[in-house]
Short mmCIF file of C-alpha atoms in Angstrom, two decimals:
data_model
loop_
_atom_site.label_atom_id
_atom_site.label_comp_id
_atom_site.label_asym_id
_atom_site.label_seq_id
_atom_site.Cartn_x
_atom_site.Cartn_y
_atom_site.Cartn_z
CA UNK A 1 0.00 0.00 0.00
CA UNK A 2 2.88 2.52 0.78
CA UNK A 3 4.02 2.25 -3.09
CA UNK A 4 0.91 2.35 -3.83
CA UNK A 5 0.20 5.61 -2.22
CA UNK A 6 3.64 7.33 -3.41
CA UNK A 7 3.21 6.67 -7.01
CA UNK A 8 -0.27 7.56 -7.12
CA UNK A 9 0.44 10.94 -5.41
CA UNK A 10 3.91 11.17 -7.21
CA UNK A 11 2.13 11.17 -10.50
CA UNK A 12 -0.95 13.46 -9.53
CA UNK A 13 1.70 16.30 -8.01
CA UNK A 14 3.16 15.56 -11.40
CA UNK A 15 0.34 16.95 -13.34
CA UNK A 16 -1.22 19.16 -10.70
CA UNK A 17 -1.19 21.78 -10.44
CA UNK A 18 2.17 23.07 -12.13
CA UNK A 19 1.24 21.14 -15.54
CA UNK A 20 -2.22 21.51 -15.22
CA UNK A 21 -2.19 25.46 -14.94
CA UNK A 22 -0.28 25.69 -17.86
CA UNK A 23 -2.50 24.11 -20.15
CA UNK A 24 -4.31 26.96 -22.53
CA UNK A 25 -7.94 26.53 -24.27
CA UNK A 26 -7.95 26.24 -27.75
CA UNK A 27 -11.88 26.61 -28.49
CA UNK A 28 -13.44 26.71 -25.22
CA UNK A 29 -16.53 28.90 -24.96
CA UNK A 30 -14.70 30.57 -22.16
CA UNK A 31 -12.68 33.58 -21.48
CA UNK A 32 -9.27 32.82 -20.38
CA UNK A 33 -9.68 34.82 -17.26
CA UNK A 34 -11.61 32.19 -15.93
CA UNK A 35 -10.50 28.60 -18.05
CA UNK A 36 -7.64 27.71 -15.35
CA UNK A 37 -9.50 28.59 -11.94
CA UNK A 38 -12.51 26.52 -13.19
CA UNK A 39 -11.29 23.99 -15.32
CA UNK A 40 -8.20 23.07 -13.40
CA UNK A 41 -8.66 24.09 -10.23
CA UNK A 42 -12.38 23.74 -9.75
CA UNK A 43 -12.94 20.84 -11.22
CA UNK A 44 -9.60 19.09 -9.85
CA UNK A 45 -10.87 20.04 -5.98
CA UNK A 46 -14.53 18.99 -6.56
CA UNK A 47 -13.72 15.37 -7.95
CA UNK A 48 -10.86 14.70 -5.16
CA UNK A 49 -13.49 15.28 -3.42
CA UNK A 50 -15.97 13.01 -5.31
CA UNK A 51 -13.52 10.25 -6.10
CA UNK A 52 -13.30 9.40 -2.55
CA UNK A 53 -17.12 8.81 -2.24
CA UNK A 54 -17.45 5.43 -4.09
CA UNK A 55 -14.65 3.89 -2.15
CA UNK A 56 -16.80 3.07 0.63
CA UNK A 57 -18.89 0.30 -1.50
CA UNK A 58 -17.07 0.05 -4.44
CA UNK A 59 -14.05 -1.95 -3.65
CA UNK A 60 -12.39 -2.24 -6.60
CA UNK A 61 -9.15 -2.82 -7.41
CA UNK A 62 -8.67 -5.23 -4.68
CA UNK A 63 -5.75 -4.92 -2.08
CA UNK A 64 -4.08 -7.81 -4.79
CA UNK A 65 -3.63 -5.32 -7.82
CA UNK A 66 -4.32 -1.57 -6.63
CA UNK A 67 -0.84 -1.50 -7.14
CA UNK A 68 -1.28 -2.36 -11.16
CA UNK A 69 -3.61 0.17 -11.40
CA UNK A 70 -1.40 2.72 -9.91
CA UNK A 71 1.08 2.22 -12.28
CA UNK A 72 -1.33 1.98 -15.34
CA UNK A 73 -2.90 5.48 -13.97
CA UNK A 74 0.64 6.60 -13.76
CA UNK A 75 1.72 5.90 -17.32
CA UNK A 76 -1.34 7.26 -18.91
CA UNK A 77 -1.13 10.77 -16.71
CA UNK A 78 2.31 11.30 -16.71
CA UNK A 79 2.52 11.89 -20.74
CA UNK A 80 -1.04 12.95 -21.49
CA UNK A 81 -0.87 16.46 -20.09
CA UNK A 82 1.85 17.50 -21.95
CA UNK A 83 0.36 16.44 -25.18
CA UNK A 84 -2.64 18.67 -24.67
CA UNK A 85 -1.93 22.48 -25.10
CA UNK A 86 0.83 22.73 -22.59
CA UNK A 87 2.89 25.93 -23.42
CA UNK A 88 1.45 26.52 -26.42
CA UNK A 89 4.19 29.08 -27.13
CA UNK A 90 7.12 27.37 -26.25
CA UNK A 91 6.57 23.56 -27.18
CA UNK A 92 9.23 21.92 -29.09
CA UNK A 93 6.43 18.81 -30.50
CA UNK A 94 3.00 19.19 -31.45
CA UNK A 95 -0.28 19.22 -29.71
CA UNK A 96 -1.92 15.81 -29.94
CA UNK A 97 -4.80 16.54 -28.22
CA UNK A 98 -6.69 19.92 -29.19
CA UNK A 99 -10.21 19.65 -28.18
CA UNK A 100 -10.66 21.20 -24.72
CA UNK A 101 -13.05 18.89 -24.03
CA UNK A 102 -10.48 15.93 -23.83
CA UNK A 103 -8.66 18.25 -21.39
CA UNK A 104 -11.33 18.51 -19.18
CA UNK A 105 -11.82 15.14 -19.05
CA UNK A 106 -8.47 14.18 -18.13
CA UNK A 107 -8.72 16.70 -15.13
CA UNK A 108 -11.74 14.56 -13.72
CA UNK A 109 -10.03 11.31 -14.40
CA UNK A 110 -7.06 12.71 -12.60
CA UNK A 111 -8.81 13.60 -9.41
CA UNK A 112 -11.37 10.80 -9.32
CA UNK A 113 -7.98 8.30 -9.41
CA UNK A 114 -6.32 10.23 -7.09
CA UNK A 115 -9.06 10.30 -4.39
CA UNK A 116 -9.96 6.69 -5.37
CA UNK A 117 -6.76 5.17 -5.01
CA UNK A 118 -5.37 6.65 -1.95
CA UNK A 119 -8.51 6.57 -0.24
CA UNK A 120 -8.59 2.82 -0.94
CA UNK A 121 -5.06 1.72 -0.14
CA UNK A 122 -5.76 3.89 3.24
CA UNK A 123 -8.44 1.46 4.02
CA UNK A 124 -6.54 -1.42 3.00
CA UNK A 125 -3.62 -1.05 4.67
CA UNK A 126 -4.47 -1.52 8.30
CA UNK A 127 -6.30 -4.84 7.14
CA UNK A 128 -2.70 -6.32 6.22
CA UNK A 129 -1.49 -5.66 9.29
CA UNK A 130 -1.46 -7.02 13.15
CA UNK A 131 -3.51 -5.20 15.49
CA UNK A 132 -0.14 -3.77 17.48
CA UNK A 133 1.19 -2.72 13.71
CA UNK A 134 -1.51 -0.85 12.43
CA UNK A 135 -0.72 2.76 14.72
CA UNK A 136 2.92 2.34 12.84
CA UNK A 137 1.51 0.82 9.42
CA UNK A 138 -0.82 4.03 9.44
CA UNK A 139 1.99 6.71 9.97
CA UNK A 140 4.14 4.69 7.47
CA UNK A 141 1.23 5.19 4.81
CA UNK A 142 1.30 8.90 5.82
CA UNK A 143 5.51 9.09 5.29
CA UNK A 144 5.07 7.49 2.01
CA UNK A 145 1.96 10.34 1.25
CA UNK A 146 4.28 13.28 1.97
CA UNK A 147 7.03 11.38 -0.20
CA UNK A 148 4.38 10.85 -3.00
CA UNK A 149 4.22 14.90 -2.60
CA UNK A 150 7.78 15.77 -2.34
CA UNK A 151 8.92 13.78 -5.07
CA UNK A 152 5.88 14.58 -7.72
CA UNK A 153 7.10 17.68 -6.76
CA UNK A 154 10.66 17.39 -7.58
CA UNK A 155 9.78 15.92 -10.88
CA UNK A 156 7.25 18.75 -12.14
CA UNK A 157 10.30 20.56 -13.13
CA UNK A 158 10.84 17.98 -15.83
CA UNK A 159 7.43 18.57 -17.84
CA UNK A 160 8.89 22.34 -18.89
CA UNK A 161 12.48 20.95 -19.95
CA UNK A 162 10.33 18.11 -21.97
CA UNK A 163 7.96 20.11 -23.71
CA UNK A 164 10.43 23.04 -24.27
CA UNK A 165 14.13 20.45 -25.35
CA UNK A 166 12.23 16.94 -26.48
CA UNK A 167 11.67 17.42 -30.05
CA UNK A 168 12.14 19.28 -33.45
CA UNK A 169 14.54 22.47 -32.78
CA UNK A 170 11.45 24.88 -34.01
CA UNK A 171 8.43 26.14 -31.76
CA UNK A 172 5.46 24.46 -32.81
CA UNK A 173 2.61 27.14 -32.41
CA UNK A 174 -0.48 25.64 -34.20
CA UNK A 175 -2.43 22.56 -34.33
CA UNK A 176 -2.30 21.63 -37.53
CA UNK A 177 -0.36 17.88 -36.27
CA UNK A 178 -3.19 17.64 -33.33
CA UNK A 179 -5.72 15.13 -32.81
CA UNK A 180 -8.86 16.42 -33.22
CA UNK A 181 -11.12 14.39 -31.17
#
């Protein structure tokens, strides 16, 4: 449960909010003024919120493979922010994923993970334990929560140097290579 807890939070400081905040609206029926306070931030903090609802009936994964779910999560998030419009003006590769709406989406999939997943392996992880473990077992899930922070943290830095080094030497400035879906 403690890896299980760092990656997931590791990979959700990853993309939120320093990735997150930098992604700019191509057609969205909104001013900008207000696309990254509601669309990131907004909708980020309601579904944490929401994602940690289900877990008290819906059980799934199991304690067996919340792990391989983590780590699926992690290698779809990690790479799909920075193929939406992330530093539109500086990207070094093109936008793959245009349509605000697929943007949006990945902000609610983000948090709903997030909350489901940790709350989960928070509820699983005394169960795996003895009765005189679980006091320790409980602060050890908390050290590997402030880890998941600190080092999603750390590693936020690298989404700039990707977007801005990783690719063809020009700045790519439209969306003529994107995705449209």
């Amino acid at each position: 449960m403690c890896f299980t807890i760092w990656f997931t939070f590791t990979t959700t400081i990853v993309n939120f909010p320093n990735t997150t905040g930098d992604v700019r609206r191509i057609h969205f029926p909104m001013s900008d003024t207000y696309w990254i306070p509601v669309m990131c931030f907004l909708n980020f903090n309601t579904f944490a919120v929401v994602g940690t609802l289900p877990s008290r009936r819906f059980k799934y994964p199991t304690v067996k493979y919340i792990w391989l779910v983590a780590i699926i999560r992690g290698l779809i998030c990690i790479p799909f922010f920075m193929f939406c419009n992330y530093l539109p003006e500086q990207r070094t590769f093109p936008v793959y994923f245009s349509n605000d709406y697929v943007y949006i989406i990945g902000i609610v999939l983000l948090a709903l993970t997030n909350a489901h997943l940790t709350t989960l392996s928070f509820q699983y992880g005394p169960t795996l334990l003895k009765s005189d473990e679980v006091v320790i077992g409980g602060m050890m899930l908390n050290i590997f929560l402030y880890l998941g922070i600190l080092s999603g943290g750390f590693l936020s830095f690298l989404y700039p140097y990707i977007v801005k080094n990783v690719g063809s030497s020009t700045l790519v400035n439209d969306d003529t290579d994107a995705l449209n879906f």
